[in-house]
Structures are given as structure tokens and as C-alpha cells.
Amino acid sequence: MTKIFSSDFGENSRRTWFWAVFILLPVFFIGGQLTVLLPAKVTNLVTRENVETYPTILYFLMASFGASFLLLYLWVRFFERRSLAGVGLSFDKAFKSFFPKGFGFGLLMATVSVVGVWLVGGYTLERAQDFSLVSYGPILLLGVAFIIQSSVEEVLFRGWMLSRLSERFNIWVGVLGNSLLFTLMHVEGIGGEGFDPLVFAIFTLMTMFFSIFASFITIRQNSVWGACAWHAAWNWSFITWFGLPTTGIALDVKPLWVDLMIQTGAPDWLSGGAQGPENSAITGLVLIAGCLLAYRGLKKKTQD
């Protein structure tokens, strides 16, 4: 048995069956969203047309992912009889240390990805920046929303699933198991009309390396806070810093620094297309480099 976080397994605690982890996580993830979105759809608060527009997106990110976290918490608390510390959420110096660092690294890696695509001709300016028109209020609220959304995903996959599989088997089963399910649950939107196998392959690999990187920093820090912050900054900055989509979500919000658009004629494998920079081969290279550096740091820590 391999422990990633502080030991919270007591005399009365129960283990979740390993096969059930792969079933329960989608139940928590999707069940929380349905719990919140179905009533909102019935009352026309949320529709197919406005769910990914501002400000409705705030409700989707905060309420639906909050409900998913509640389902996980109930399972951990009342079935497993364990604490949040066992999924990497300890409210101590770990939060103060790892959250700011993770957010900074998320901003840095997202910026390197966008600048890389721009340098090789994937992006161009959509319009000159006018800082008096920047959507400061929406940018701040989106920051809070993405922190909630990203943190819940990280607690589910890197906090709960990674730790439970690692306890049952070993670290690598935990890393690959949570990364595989994370990838499968994020690639469903890359099909449809105009399906491009190359673009699909890039997005699949990018998502896999994204999850592996988040797993490595979670293991290295023995906490999920750094991964939560990194994920949040990554999602938030594409939209609010550069005016680009994140995971296919494009919002009409005046960005903080520069308003970019896809260069005419740029292939989707370079620009990311409608999915945004995350679907670019350049971003994939950035994440591969991040995984190598994180793994190197992880090996050094275990040797020390």
C-alpha cells in the first residue's frame, strides 16, 4: 500500500473497492452537474444556448462542480469514514505554500503555450488593446469560478482517485488510472462533423500529459492544493488574459492583456482551433516538458 497524503485511515474506516472507483467518480462528476443543471433547465435559467456564455457560465462552474464535491465529501465522510486530509485537502501551511506557487506556474505554462503558438504563426491580434474596456469584474468572478471548478476536478481525480488506487496497488497504477479516466471524460467533445484524427490525437495526448503532470506535482507535494491552483490558472488565463477559448469555451469578455484570434489559414493542430490553445501541438510539447521536469523533481525527492 502506498500513501500519498497524511494517513487518515482509522480503525473504523472502510476502503472503496478499486473497481468501484472507476464507476463512482463519473457518478460524482456527472451526478453533481445533473443535480444542479436539471432544475435550472426546467426553469429556463440555463439553456443549451446560454450555458457556456457569461454570466451563466458562473452558475455552471460554481454550482454544478460544488455539487459534485458535495457528493464526494458525503462518500468519503460517511462510507469511507475518512477525512478531507485523505484526499489532499489539509487547511494548514500546505495551502499557503503550494496554492500561490501552483497558480503562478499555471499562468507561466499557459503563457508559454500561447506565446509559442503566436511565434510560429498560429495567432494574431484581433484588435488593439484598450485597457479602459477590460472586463475587470467578469475576469475576477471567472477567476473564482475556475478555482472552484478546477479544484473539484483535482480533488476528484488527483485527490481521491489517485490516492485510492495508489493505496490499493502502487503510485503508477494511481497515476495512469486517474489519467486514463480523466482523458476519457474530456475527449467526448472532439468528435462530430469535420472530425480530424490528428487534432483528436493531439487533444487526447495533451489531456493525458495534463493529468500526469498534475499527478506528479500532487505526489511531490503530498497535497492537492498546488494542482488545484495550477489547473485553475491554466483554464482562467486562456480566456481572461488572451481572449482565447479554454476547452472549447469561448466567452465574450474583454481580456486583461491582449485580444488574440486564430491566424487565417493556421491549421487546427497548431492553433488548437475551436478548442483553444489546449488542442495545439505546441501546448502538448509544453506539457511534456512539464512532465519531464516534474518527474525529475519527484525522483530527486524520493532519493533524498
PDB file of C-alpha atoms in Angstrom:
ATOM      1  CA  MET A   1       0.000   0.000   0.000  1.00  0.00           C
ATOM      2  CA  THR A   2       1.332   3.438  -0.954  1.00  0.00           C
ATOM      3  CA  LYS A   3       0.151   6.545   0.862  1.00  0.00           C
ATOM      4  CA  ILE A   4       0.321   9.937  -0.872  1.00  0.00           C
ATOM      5  CA  PHE A   5      -1.341  12.107   1.765  1.00  0.00           C
ATOM      6  CA  SER A   6      -1.405  12.058   5.555  1.00  0.00           C
ATOM      7  CA  SER A   7      -2.680   8.781   6.965  1.00  0.00           C
ATOM      8  CA  ASP A   8      -6.342   9.195   7.904  1.00  0.00           C
ATOM      9  CA  PHE A   9      -7.312   5.516   7.743  1.00  0.00           C
ATOM     10  CA  GLY A  10      -8.631   4.652  11.186  1.00  0.00           C
ATOM     11  CA  GLU A  11      -9.884   1.535  12.896  1.00  0.00           C
ATOM     12  CA  ASN A  12     -13.451   2.119  11.658  1.00  0.00           C
ATOM     13  CA  SER A  13     -12.520   3.317   8.155  1.00  0.00           C
ATOM     14  CA  ARG A  14     -13.550   1.413   5.027  1.00  0.00           C
ATOM     15  CA  ARG A  15     -11.842   1.121   1.657  1.00  0.00           C
ATOM     16  CA  THR A  16     -13.622   1.756  -1.621  1.00  0.00           C
ATOM     17  CA  TRP A  17     -13.318  -1.264  -3.930  1.00  0.00           C
ATOM     18  CA  PHE A  18     -10.844  -0.444  -6.707  1.00  0.00           C
ATOM     19  CA  TRP A  19     -13.302  -1.245  -9.493  1.00  0.00           C
ATOM     20  CA  ALA A  20     -15.915   0.973  -7.861  1.00  0.00           C
ATOM     21  CA  VAL A  21     -13.574   3.968  -8.051  1.00  0.00           C
ATOM     22  CA  PHE A  22     -13.921   3.973 -11.859  1.00  0.00           C
ATOM     23  CA  ILE A  23     -17.722   3.930 -11.536  1.00  0.00           C
ATOM     24  CA  LEU A  24     -18.169   6.298  -8.626  1.00  0.00           C
ATOM     25  CA  LEU A  25     -16.024   9.128  -9.949  1.00  0.00           C
ATOM     26  CA  PRO A  26     -18.188   9.669 -13.079  1.00  0.00           C
ATOM     27  CA  VAL A  27     -21.250   9.367 -10.826  1.00  0.00           C
ATOM     28  CA  PHE A  28     -19.928  12.139  -8.559  1.00  0.00           C
ATOM     29  CA  PHE A  29     -18.829  14.244 -11.532  1.00  0.00           C
ATOM     30  CA  ILE A  30     -21.919  13.923 -13.711  1.00  0.00           C
ATOM     31  CA  GLY A  31     -24.397  13.445 -10.871  1.00  0.00           C
ATOM     32  CA  GLY A  32     -23.444  16.738  -9.272  1.00  0.00           C
ATOM     33  CA  GLN A  33     -23.885  18.580 -12.541  1.00  0.00           C
ATOM     34  CA  LEU A  34     -27.262  16.996 -13.262  1.00  0.00           C
ATOM     35  CA  THR A  35     -28.472  17.772  -9.739  1.00  0.00           C
ATOM     36  CA  VAL A  36     -27.892  21.468 -10.351  1.00  0.00           C
ATOM     37  CA  LEU A  37     -28.478  21.820 -14.087  1.00  0.00           C
ATOM     38  CA  LEU A  38     -31.735  19.885 -14.472  1.00  0.00           C
ATOM     39  CA  PRO A  39     -33.777  22.193 -12.184  1.00  0.00           C
ATOM     40  CA  ALA A  40     -32.120  25.199 -13.826  1.00  0.00           C
ATOM     41  CA  LYS A  41     -33.060  23.866 -17.256  1.00  0.00           C
ATOM     42  CA  VAL A  42     -36.676  23.265 -16.246  1.00  0.00           C
ATOM     43  CA  THR A  43     -36.947  26.878 -15.048  1.00  0.00           C
ATOM     44  CA  ASN A  44     -35.092  28.143 -18.160  1.00  0.00           C
ATOM     45  CA  LEU A  45     -32.339  29.596 -16.001  1.00  0.00           C
ATOM     46  CA  VAL A  46     -29.892  27.559 -18.050  1.00  0.00           C
ATOM     47  CA  THR A  47     -30.405  26.577 -21.693  1.00  0.00           C
ATOM     48  CA  ARG A  48     -28.270  24.793 -24.255  1.00  0.00           C
ATOM     49  CA  GLU A  49     -27.609  28.160 -25.884  1.00  0.00           C
ATOM     50  CA  ASN A  50     -26.521  30.111 -22.788  1.00  0.00           C
ATOM     51  CA  VAL A  51     -24.821  27.515 -20.582  1.00  0.00           C
ATOM     52  CA  GLU A  52     -21.375  28.472 -21.906  1.00  0.00           C
ATOM     53  CA  THR A  53     -21.949  32.221 -22.050  1.00  0.00           C
ATOM     54  CA  TYR A  54     -21.246  34.871 -19.438  1.00  0.00           C
ATOM     55  CA  PRO A  55     -22.676  35.165 -16.785  1.00  0.00           C
ATOM     56  CA  THR A  56     -24.490  31.789 -16.924  1.00  0.00           C
ATOM     57  CA  ILE A  57     -21.122  30.051 -17.044  1.00  0.00           C
ATOM     58  CA  LEU A  58     -20.526  31.236 -13.464  1.00  0.00           C
ATOM     59  CA  TYR A  59     -23.534  29.244 -12.247  1.00  0.00           C
ATOM     60  CA  PHE A  60     -22.409  26.197 -14.205  1.00  0.00           C
ATOM     61  CA  LEU A  61     -18.844  26.273 -12.879  1.00  0.00           C
ATOM     62  CA  MET A  62     -19.634  27.126  -9.260  1.00  0.00           C
ATOM     63  CA  ALA A  63     -22.902  25.334  -8.520  1.00  0.00           C
ATOM     64  CA  SER A  64     -22.548  22.155 -10.571  1.00  0.00           C
ATOM     65  CA  PHE A  65     -18.957  21.437  -9.572  1.00  0.00           C
ATOM     66  CA  GLY A  66     -19.766  22.381  -5.992  1.00  0.00           C
ATOM     67  CA  ALA A  67     -22.489  19.733  -6.033  1.00  0.00           C
ATOM     68  CA  SER A  68     -20.000  17.175  -7.373  1.00  0.00           C
ATOM     69  CA  PHE A  69     -17.680  17.955  -4.481  1.00  0.00           C
ATOM     70  CA  LEU A  70     -20.546  17.515  -2.023  1.00  0.00           C
ATOM     71  CA  LEU A  71     -21.255  14.019  -3.360  1.00  0.00           C
ATOM     72  CA  LEU A  72     -17.596  13.069  -2.987  1.00  0.00           C
ATOM     73  CA  TYR A  73     -17.472  14.507   0.527  1.00  0.00           C
ATOM     74  CA  LEU A  74     -20.530  12.515   1.593  1.00  0.00           C
ATOM     75  CA  TRP A  75     -18.953   9.318   0.282  1.00  0.00           C
ATOM     76  CA  VAL A  76     -15.601   9.976   1.980  1.00  0.00           C
ATOM     77  CA  ARG A  77     -17.202  11.055   5.256  1.00  0.00           C
ATOM     78  CA  PHE A  78     -19.974   8.508   5.657  1.00  0.00           C
ATOM     79  CA  PHE A  79     -18.935   5.433   3.661  1.00  0.00           C
ATOM     80  CA  GLU A  80     -15.148   5.513   3.884  1.00  0.00           C
ATOM     81  CA  ARG A  81     -15.290   7.247   7.284  1.00  0.00           C
ATOM     82  CA  ARG A  82     -12.233   9.278   6.407  1.00  0.00           C
ATOM     83  CA  SER A  83     -11.327  12.964   6.340  1.00  0.00           C
ATOM     84  CA  LEU A  84     -10.593  15.523   3.635  1.00  0.00           C
ATOM     85  CA  ALA A  85      -6.913  15.294   4.578  1.00  0.00           C
ATOM     86  CA  GLY A  86      -7.004  11.836   2.995  1.00  0.00           C
ATOM     87  CA  VAL A  87      -7.797  13.397  -0.401  1.00  0.00           C
ATOM     88  CA  GLY A  88      -5.092  16.039  -0.117  1.00  0.00           C
ATOM     89  CA  LEU A  89      -7.132  18.871   1.383  1.00  0.00           C
ATOM     90  CA  SER A  90      -5.400  19.963   4.565  1.00  0.00           C
ATOM     91  CA  PHE A  91      -6.033  23.540   5.619  1.00  0.00           C
ATOM     92  CA  ASP A  92      -2.588  24.285   7.000  1.00  0.00           C
ATOM     93  CA  LYS A  93       0.738  25.555   5.704  1.00  0.00           C
ATOM     94  CA  ALA A  94       0.354  23.349   2.606  1.00  0.00           C
ATOM     95  CA  PHE A  95      -2.370  25.650   1.276  1.00  0.00           C
ATOM     96  CA  LYS A  96      -0.358  28.807   1.958  1.00  0.00           C
ATOM     97  CA  SER A  97       2.757  27.342   0.362  1.00  0.00           C
ATOM     98  CA  PHE A  98       1.506  25.361  -2.620  1.00  0.00           C
ATOM     99  CA  PHE A  99      -1.547  27.306  -3.814  1.00  0.00           C
ATOM    100  CA  PRO A 100       0.278  30.558  -4.769  1.00  0.00           C
ATOM    101  CA  LYS A 101       3.128  28.609  -6.379  1.00  0.00           C
ATOM    102  CA  GLY A 102       0.730  26.423  -8.337  1.00  0.00           C
ATOM    103  CA  PHE A 103      -1.217  29.427  -9.588  1.00  0.00           C
ATOM    104  CA  GLY A 104       1.985  31.116 -10.717  1.00  0.00           C
ATOM    105  CA  PHE A 105       3.187  28.030 -12.587  1.00  0.00           C
ATOM    106  CA  GLY A 106      -0.228  27.685 -14.242  1.00  0.00           C
ATOM    107  CA  LEU A 107      -0.062  31.255 -15.527  1.00  0.00           C
ATOM    108  CA  LEU A 108       3.513  30.730 -16.711  1.00  0.00           C
ATOM    109  CA  MET A 109       2.863  27.490 -18.594  1.00  0.00           C
ATOM    110  CA  ALA A 110      -0.317  28.828 -20.226  1.00  0.00           C
ATOM    111  CA  THR A 111       1.535  31.972 -21.312  1.00  0.00           C
ATOM    112  CA  VAL A 112       4.440  29.960 -22.743  1.00  0.00           C
ATOM    113  CA  SER A 113       1.934  27.860 -24.711  1.00  0.00           C
ATOM    114  CA  VAL A 114       0.119  30.879 -26.182  1.00  0.00           C
ATOM    115  CA  VAL A 115       3.315  32.790 -26.979  1.00  0.00           C
ATOM    116  CA  GLY A 116       4.743  29.663 -28.601  1.00  0.00           C
ATOM    117  CA  VAL A 117       1.728  29.294 -30.893  1.00  0.00           C
ATOM    118  CA  TRP A 118       1.859  33.018 -31.722  1.00  0.00           C
ATOM    119  CA  LEU A 119       5.584  32.925 -32.566  1.00  0.00           C
ATOM    120  CA  VAL A 120       5.094  30.171 -35.152  1.00  0.00           C
ATOM    121  CA  GLY A 121       2.131  31.915 -36.789  1.00  0.00           C
ATOM    122  CA  GLY A 122      -0.892  30.359 -35.105  1.00  0.00           C
ATOM    123  CA  TYR A 123      -2.331  33.557 -33.585  1.00  0.00           C
ATOM    124  CA  THR A 124      -2.594  37.216 -34.477  1.00  0.00           C
ATOM    125  CA  LEU A 125      -4.063  40.313 -32.844  1.00  0.00           C
ATOM    126  CA  GLU A 126      -7.839  40.565 -33.153  1.00  0.00           C
ATOM    127  CA  ARG A 127      -7.844  44.224 -32.140  1.00  0.00           C
ATOM    128  CA  ALA A 128      -5.606  46.717 -30.390  1.00  0.00           C
ATOM    129  CA  GLN A 129      -5.807  46.582 -26.611  1.00  0.00           C
ATOM    130  CA  ASP A 130      -7.771  49.307 -24.833  1.00  0.00           C
ATOM    131  CA  PHE A 131      -7.308  48.842 -21.088  1.00  0.00           C
ATOM    132  CA  SER A 132     -10.269  51.104 -20.330  1.00  0.00           C
ATOM    133  CA  LEU A 133     -12.530  48.436 -21.861  1.00  0.00           C
ATOM    134  CA  VAL A 134     -11.106  45.460 -19.940  1.00  0.00           C
ATOM    135  CA  SER A 135     -13.822  43.403 -18.200  1.00  0.00           C
ATOM    136  CA  TYR A 136     -12.255  43.564 -14.736  1.00  0.00           C
ATOM    137  CA  GLY A 137     -15.366  42.443 -12.840  1.00  0.00           C
ATOM    138  CA  PRO A 138     -16.111  39.400 -15.012  1.00  0.00           C
ATOM    139  CA  ILE A 139     -12.410  38.491 -15.048  1.00  0.00           C
ATOM    140  CA  LEU A 140     -12.339  38.419 -11.238  1.00  0.00           C
ATOM    141  CA  LEU A 141     -15.565  36.415 -10.976  1.00  0.00           C
ATOM    142  CA  LEU A 142     -14.335  33.959 -13.592  1.00  0.00           C
ATOM    143  CA  GLY A 143     -11.179  33.546 -11.526  1.00  0.00           C
ATOM    144  CA  VAL A 144     -13.254  32.461  -8.533  1.00  0.00           C
ATOM    145  CA  ALA A 145     -15.399  30.186 -10.713  1.00  0.00           C
ATOM    146  CA  PHE A 146     -12.421  28.465 -12.326  1.00  0.00           C
ATOM    147  CA  ILE A 147     -10.788  27.971  -8.924  1.00  0.00           C
ATOM    148  CA  ILE A 148     -13.916  26.114  -7.775  1.00  0.00           C
ATOM    149  CA  GLN A 149     -14.276  24.099 -10.985  1.00  0.00           C
ATOM    150  CA  SER A 150     -10.607  23.158 -11.286  1.00  0.00           C
ATOM    151  CA  SER A 151     -10.209  22.391  -7.592  1.00  0.00           C
ATOM    152  CA  VAL A 152     -13.160  19.994  -7.639  1.00  0.00           C
ATOM    153  CA  GLU A 153     -11.732  18.178 -10.666  1.00  0.00           C
ATOM    154  CA  GLU A 154      -8.343  17.907  -8.974  1.00  0.00           C
ATOM    155  CA  VAL A 155      -9.820  16.649  -5.705  1.00  0.00           C
ATOM    156  CA  LEU A 156     -11.835  14.040  -7.600  1.00  0.00           C
ATOM    157  CA  PHE A 157      -9.055  12.770  -9.854  1.00  0.00           C
ATOM    158  CA  ARG A 158      -5.743  13.599  -8.145  1.00  0.00           C
ATOM    159  CA  GLY A 159      -7.030  13.761  -4.581  1.00  0.00           C
ATOM    160  CA  TRP A 160      -9.422  10.825  -4.346  1.00  0.00           C
ATOM    161  CA  MET A 161      -8.844   8.526  -7.324  1.00  0.00           C
ATOM    162  CA  LEU A 162      -5.046   8.799  -7.394  1.00  0.00           C
ATOM    163  CA  SER A 163      -4.754   8.162  -3.654  1.00  0.00           C
ATOM    164  CA  ARG A 164      -7.248   5.290  -3.552  1.00  0.00           C
ATOM    165  CA  LEU A 165      -5.646   3.410  -6.457  1.00  0.00           C
ATOM    166  CA  SER A 166      -2.164   4.051  -5.055  1.00  0.00           C
ATOM    167  CA  GLU A 167      -3.223   2.677  -1.669  1.00  0.00           C
ATOM    168  CA  ARG A 168      -4.584  -0.469  -3.306  1.00  0.00           C
ATOM    169  CA  PHE A 169      -1.721  -1.027  -5.737  1.00  0.00           C
ATOM    170  CA  ASN A 170       1.097   1.490  -6.293  1.00  0.00           C
ATOM    171  CA  ILE A 171       1.805   5.045  -7.429  1.00  0.00           C
ATOM    172  CA  TRP A 172       1.960   4.231 -11.143  1.00  0.00           C
ATOM    173  CA  VAL A 173      -1.421   2.494 -11.133  1.00  0.00           C
ATOM    174  CA  GLY A 174      -2.798   5.603  -9.449  1.00  0.00           C
ATOM    175  CA  VAL A 175      -1.184   7.980 -11.944  1.00  0.00           C
ATOM    176  CA  LEU A 176      -2.139   6.054 -15.071  1.00  0.00           C
ATOM    177  CA  GLY A 177      -5.585   5.059 -13.790  1.00  0.00           C
ATOM    178  CA  ASN A 178      -6.733   8.587 -12.954  1.00  0.00           C
ATOM    179  CA  SER A 179      -5.110   9.989 -16.107  1.00  0.00           C
ATOM    180  CA  LEU A 180      -6.880   7.484 -18.335  1.00  0.00           C
ATOM    181  CA  LEU A 181     -10.314   8.220 -16.873  1.00  0.00           C
ATOM    182  CA  PHE A 182      -9.646  11.975 -16.887  1.00  0.00           C
ATOM    183  CA  THR A 183      -8.783  11.757 -20.588  1.00  0.00           C
ATOM    184  CA  LEU A 184     -11.812   9.635 -21.488  1.00  0.00           C
ATOM    185  CA  MET A 185     -14.136  12.095 -19.739  1.00  0.00           C
ATOM    186  CA  HIS A 186     -12.684  15.083 -21.614  1.00  0.00           C
ATOM    187  CA  VAL A 187     -12.401  13.877 -25.221  1.00  0.00           C
ATOM    188  CA  GLU A 188     -16.119  13.404 -25.901  1.00  0.00           C
ATOM    189  CA  GLY A 189     -16.389  16.880 -27.426  1.00  0.00           C
ATOM    190  CA  ILE A 190     -13.678  16.415 -30.074  1.00  0.00           C
ATOM    191  CA  GLY A 191     -15.719  14.337 -32.496  1.00  0.00           C
ATOM    192  CA  GLY A 192     -18.682  15.195 -34.672  1.00  0.00           C
ATOM    193  CA  GLU A 193     -18.657  16.827 -38.085  1.00  0.00           C
ATOM    194  CA  GLY A 194     -15.293  17.607 -39.616  1.00  0.00           C
ATOM    195  CA  PHE A 195     -13.552  15.033 -37.435  1.00  0.00           C
ATOM    196  CA  ASP A 196      -9.774  15.309 -37.770  1.00  0.00           C
ATOM    197  CA  PRO A 197      -7.828  12.280 -36.451  1.00  0.00           C
ATOM    198  CA  LEU A 198      -4.676  14.379 -35.963  1.00  0.00           C
ATOM    199  CA  VAL A 199      -6.480  17.020 -33.899  1.00  0.00           C
ATOM    200  CA  PHE A 200      -8.179  14.273 -31.876  1.00  0.00           C
ATOM    201  CA  ALA A 201      -4.845  12.558 -31.213  1.00  0.00           C
ATOM    202  CA  ILE A 202      -3.219  15.825 -30.110  1.00  0.00           C
ATOM    203  CA  PHE A 203      -6.057  16.634 -27.717  1.00  0.00           C
ATOM    204  CA  THR A 204      -6.047  13.107 -26.292  1.00  0.00           C
ATOM    205  CA  LEU A 205      -2.295  13.148 -25.670  1.00  0.00           C
ATOM    206  CA  MET A 206      -2.420  16.701 -24.302  1.00  0.00           C
ATOM    207  CA  THR A 207      -5.140  15.733 -21.824  1.00  0.00           C
ATOM    208  CA  MET A 208      -3.194  12.657 -20.768  1.00  0.00           C
ATOM    209  CA  PHE A 209       0.004  14.639 -20.157  1.00  0.00           C
ATOM    210  CA  PHE A 210      -2.038  17.329 -18.389  1.00  0.00           C
ATOM    211  CA  SER A 211      -3.284  14.729 -15.921  1.00  0.00           C
ATOM    212  CA  ILE A 212       0.114  13.093 -15.488  1.00  0.00           C
ATOM    213  CA  PHE A 213       1.711  16.470 -14.730  1.00  0.00           C
ATOM    214  CA  ALA A 214      -0.980  17.280 -12.151  1.00  0.00           C
ATOM    215  CA  SER A 215      -0.468  13.829 -10.624  1.00  0.00           C
ATOM    216  CA  PHE A 216       3.294  14.321 -10.345  1.00  0.00           C
ATOM    217  CA  ILE A 217       3.031  17.650  -8.543  1.00  0.00           C
ATOM    218  CA  THR A 218       0.352  16.224  -6.237  1.00  0.00           C
ATOM    219  CA  ILE A 219       2.619  13.320  -5.294  1.00  0.00           C
ATOM    220  CA  ARG A 220       5.657  15.546  -4.885  1.00  0.00           C
ATOM    221  CA  GLN A 221       3.830  17.994  -2.607  1.00  0.00           C
ATOM    222  CA  ASN A 222       1.758  15.372  -0.740  1.00  0.00           C
ATOM    223  CA  SER A 223      -1.115  17.794  -1.275  1.00  0.00           C
ATOM    224  CA  VAL A 224      -3.658  18.570  -3.971  1.00  0.00           C
ATOM    225  CA  TRP A 225      -3.552  22.355  -3.432  1.00  0.00           C
ATOM    226  CA  GLY A 226      -0.769  23.017  -5.924  1.00  0.00           C
ATOM    227  CA  ALA A 227      -2.549  21.058  -8.654  1.00  0.00           C
ATOM    228  CA  CYS A 228      -5.832  22.854  -7.894  1.00  0.00           C
ATOM    229  CA  ALA A 229      -4.217  26.259  -8.326  1.00  0.00           C
ATOM    230  CA  TRP A 230      -2.219  25.263 -11.405  1.00  0.00           C
ATOM    231  CA  HIS A 231      -5.331  23.878 -13.133  1.00  0.00           C
ATOM    232  CA  ALA A 232      -7.381  26.974 -12.256  1.00  0.00           C
ATOM    233  CA  ALA A 233      -4.772  29.434 -13.538  1.00  0.00           C
ATOM    234  CA  TRP A 234      -4.390  27.389 -16.724  1.00  0.00           C
ATOM    235  CA  ASN A 235      -8.117  27.486 -17.530  1.00  0.00           C
ATOM    236  CA  TRP A 236      -8.626  31.086 -16.426  1.00  0.00           C
ATOM    237  CA  SER A 237      -5.706  32.691 -18.265  1.00  0.00           C
ATOM    238  CA  PHE A 238      -6.521  31.470 -21.783  1.00  0.00           C
ATOM    239  CA  ILE A 239      -9.863  33.289 -21.703  1.00  0.00           C
ATOM    240  CA  THR A 240      -9.154  36.268 -19.475  1.00  0.00           C
ATOM    241  CA  TRP A 241      -5.568  37.061 -20.470  1.00  0.00           C
ATOM    242  CA  PHE A 242      -5.616  36.306 -24.184  1.00  0.00           C
ATOM    243  CA  GLY A 243      -9.256  36.165 -25.326  1.00  0.00           C
ATOM    244  CA  LEU A 244      -8.927  32.542 -26.460  1.00  0.00           C
ATOM    245  CA  PRO A 245     -11.177  29.529 -25.756  1.00  0.00           C
ATOM    246  CA  THR A 246     -10.393  27.062 -22.993  1.00  0.00           C
ATOM    247  CA  THR A 247     -11.559  23.501 -23.637  1.00  0.00           C
ATOM    248  CA  GLY A 248     -13.921  24.857 -26.289  1.00  0.00           C
ATOM    249  CA  ILE A 249     -15.474  27.523 -24.031  1.00  0.00           C
ATOM    250  CA  ALA A 250     -15.238  30.964 -25.671  1.00  0.00           C
ATOM    251  CA  LEU A 251     -16.606  33.932 -23.719  1.00  0.00           C
ATOM    252  CA  ASP A 252     -17.310  37.481 -24.860  1.00  0.00           C
ATOM    253  CA  VAL A 253     -15.081  39.010 -22.179  1.00  0.00           C
ATOM    254  CA  LYS A 254     -12.544  41.741 -22.912  1.00  0.00           C
ATOM    255  CA  PRO A 255      -9.204  40.149 -21.899  1.00  0.00           C
ATOM    256  CA  LEU A 256      -6.734  41.596 -19.444  1.00  0.00           C
ATOM    257  CA  TRP A 257      -3.606  41.801 -21.608  1.00  0.00           C
ATOM    258  CA  VAL A 258      -4.107  41.089 -25.310  1.00  0.00           C
ATOM    259  CA  ASP A 259      -7.002  40.022 -27.551  1.00  0.00           C
ATOM    260  CA  LEU A 260      -5.833  37.262 -29.886  1.00  0.00           C
ATOM    261  CA  MET A 261      -7.500  35.305 -32.667  1.00  0.00           C
ATOM    262  CA  ILE A 262      -6.532  32.419 -34.914  1.00  0.00           C
ATOM    263  CA  GLN A 263      -4.348  33.472 -37.827  1.00  0.00           C
ATOM    264  CA  THR A 264      -6.105  32.970 -41.158  1.00  0.00           C
ATOM    265  CA  GLY A 265      -5.018  29.675 -42.658  1.00  0.00           C
ATOM    266  CA  ALA A 266      -3.402  28.361 -39.467  1.00  0.00           C
ATOM    267  CA  PRO A 267      -4.070  24.614 -39.122  1.00  0.00           C
ATOM    268  CA  ASP A 268      -6.040  23.391 -36.125  1.00  0.00           C
ATOM    269  CA  TRP A 269      -3.166  21.213 -34.931  1.00  0.00           C
ATOM    270  CA  LEU A 270      -1.139  24.410 -34.475  1.00  0.00           C
ATOM    271  CA  SER A 271      -3.751  26.918 -33.258  1.00  0.00           C
ATOM    272  CA  GLY A 272      -5.959  24.459 -31.395  1.00  0.00           C
ATOM    273  CA  GLY A 273      -8.991  25.506 -33.429  1.00  0.00           C
ATOM    274  CA  ALA A 274     -12.281  25.948 -31.613  1.00  0.00           C
ATOM    275  CA  GLN A 275     -10.953  24.078 -28.573  1.00  0.00           C
ATOM    276  CA  GLY A 276      -8.337  26.756 -27.930  1.00  0.00           C
ATOM    277  CA  PRO A 277      -4.615  26.519 -27.116  1.00  0.00           C
ATOM    278  CA  GLU A 278      -5.106  23.261 -25.216  1.00  0.00           C
ATOM    279  CA  ASN A 279      -5.584  21.494 -28.556  1.00  0.00           C
ATOM    280  CA  SER A 280      -2.341  22.843 -30.030  1.00  0.00           C
ATOM    281  CA  ALA A 281       0.713  20.667 -30.570  1.00  0.00           C
ATOM    282  CA  ILE A 282       2.768  23.474 -29.012  1.00  0.00           C
ATOM    283  CA  THR A 283       0.821  23.147 -25.760  1.00  0.00           C
ATOM    284  CA  GLY A 284       1.378  19.406 -25.883  1.00  0.00           C
ATOM    285  CA  LEU A 285       5.135  19.995 -26.021  1.00  0.00           C
ATOM    286  CA  VAL A 286       4.925  22.395 -23.067  1.00  0.00           C
ATOM    287  CA  LEU A 287       3.086  19.763 -21.018  1.00  0.00           C
ATOM    288  CA  ILE A 288       5.543  17.020 -21.985  1.00  0.00           C
ATOM    289  CA  ALA A 289       8.398  19.248 -20.841  1.00  0.00           C
ATOM    290  CA  GLY A 290       6.487  19.944 -17.626  1.00  0.00           C
ATOM    291  CA  CYS A 291       6.017  16.210 -17.008  1.00  0.00           C
ATOM    292  CA  LEU A 292       9.728  15.519 -17.506  1.00  0.00           C
ATOM    293  CA  LEU A 293      10.743  18.293 -15.114  1.00  0.00           C
ATOM    294  CA  ALA A 294       8.140  17.263 -12.530  1.00  0.00           C
ATOM    295  CA  TYR A 295       9.236  13.618 -12.742  1.00  0.00           C
ATOM    296  CA  ARG A 296      12.851  14.654 -12.317  1.00  0.00           C
ATOM    297  CA  GLY A 297      11.922  16.603  -9.200  1.00  0.00           C
ATOM    298  CA  LEU A 298       9.887  13.654  -7.934  1.00  0.00           C
ATOM    299  CA  LYS A 299      12.808  11.250  -8.370  1.00  0.00           C
ATOM    300  CA  LYS A 300      15.149  13.665  -6.609  1.00  0.00           C
ATOM    301  CA  LYS A 301      12.742  13.901  -3.675  1.00  0.00           C
ATOM    302  CA  THR A 302      12.483  10.119  -3.307  1.00  0.00           C
ATOM    303  CA  GLN A 303      16.279   9.778  -3.451  1.00  0.00           C
ATOM    304  CA  ASP A 304      16.695  12.397  -0.723  1.00  0.00           C
TER     305      ASP A 304
END
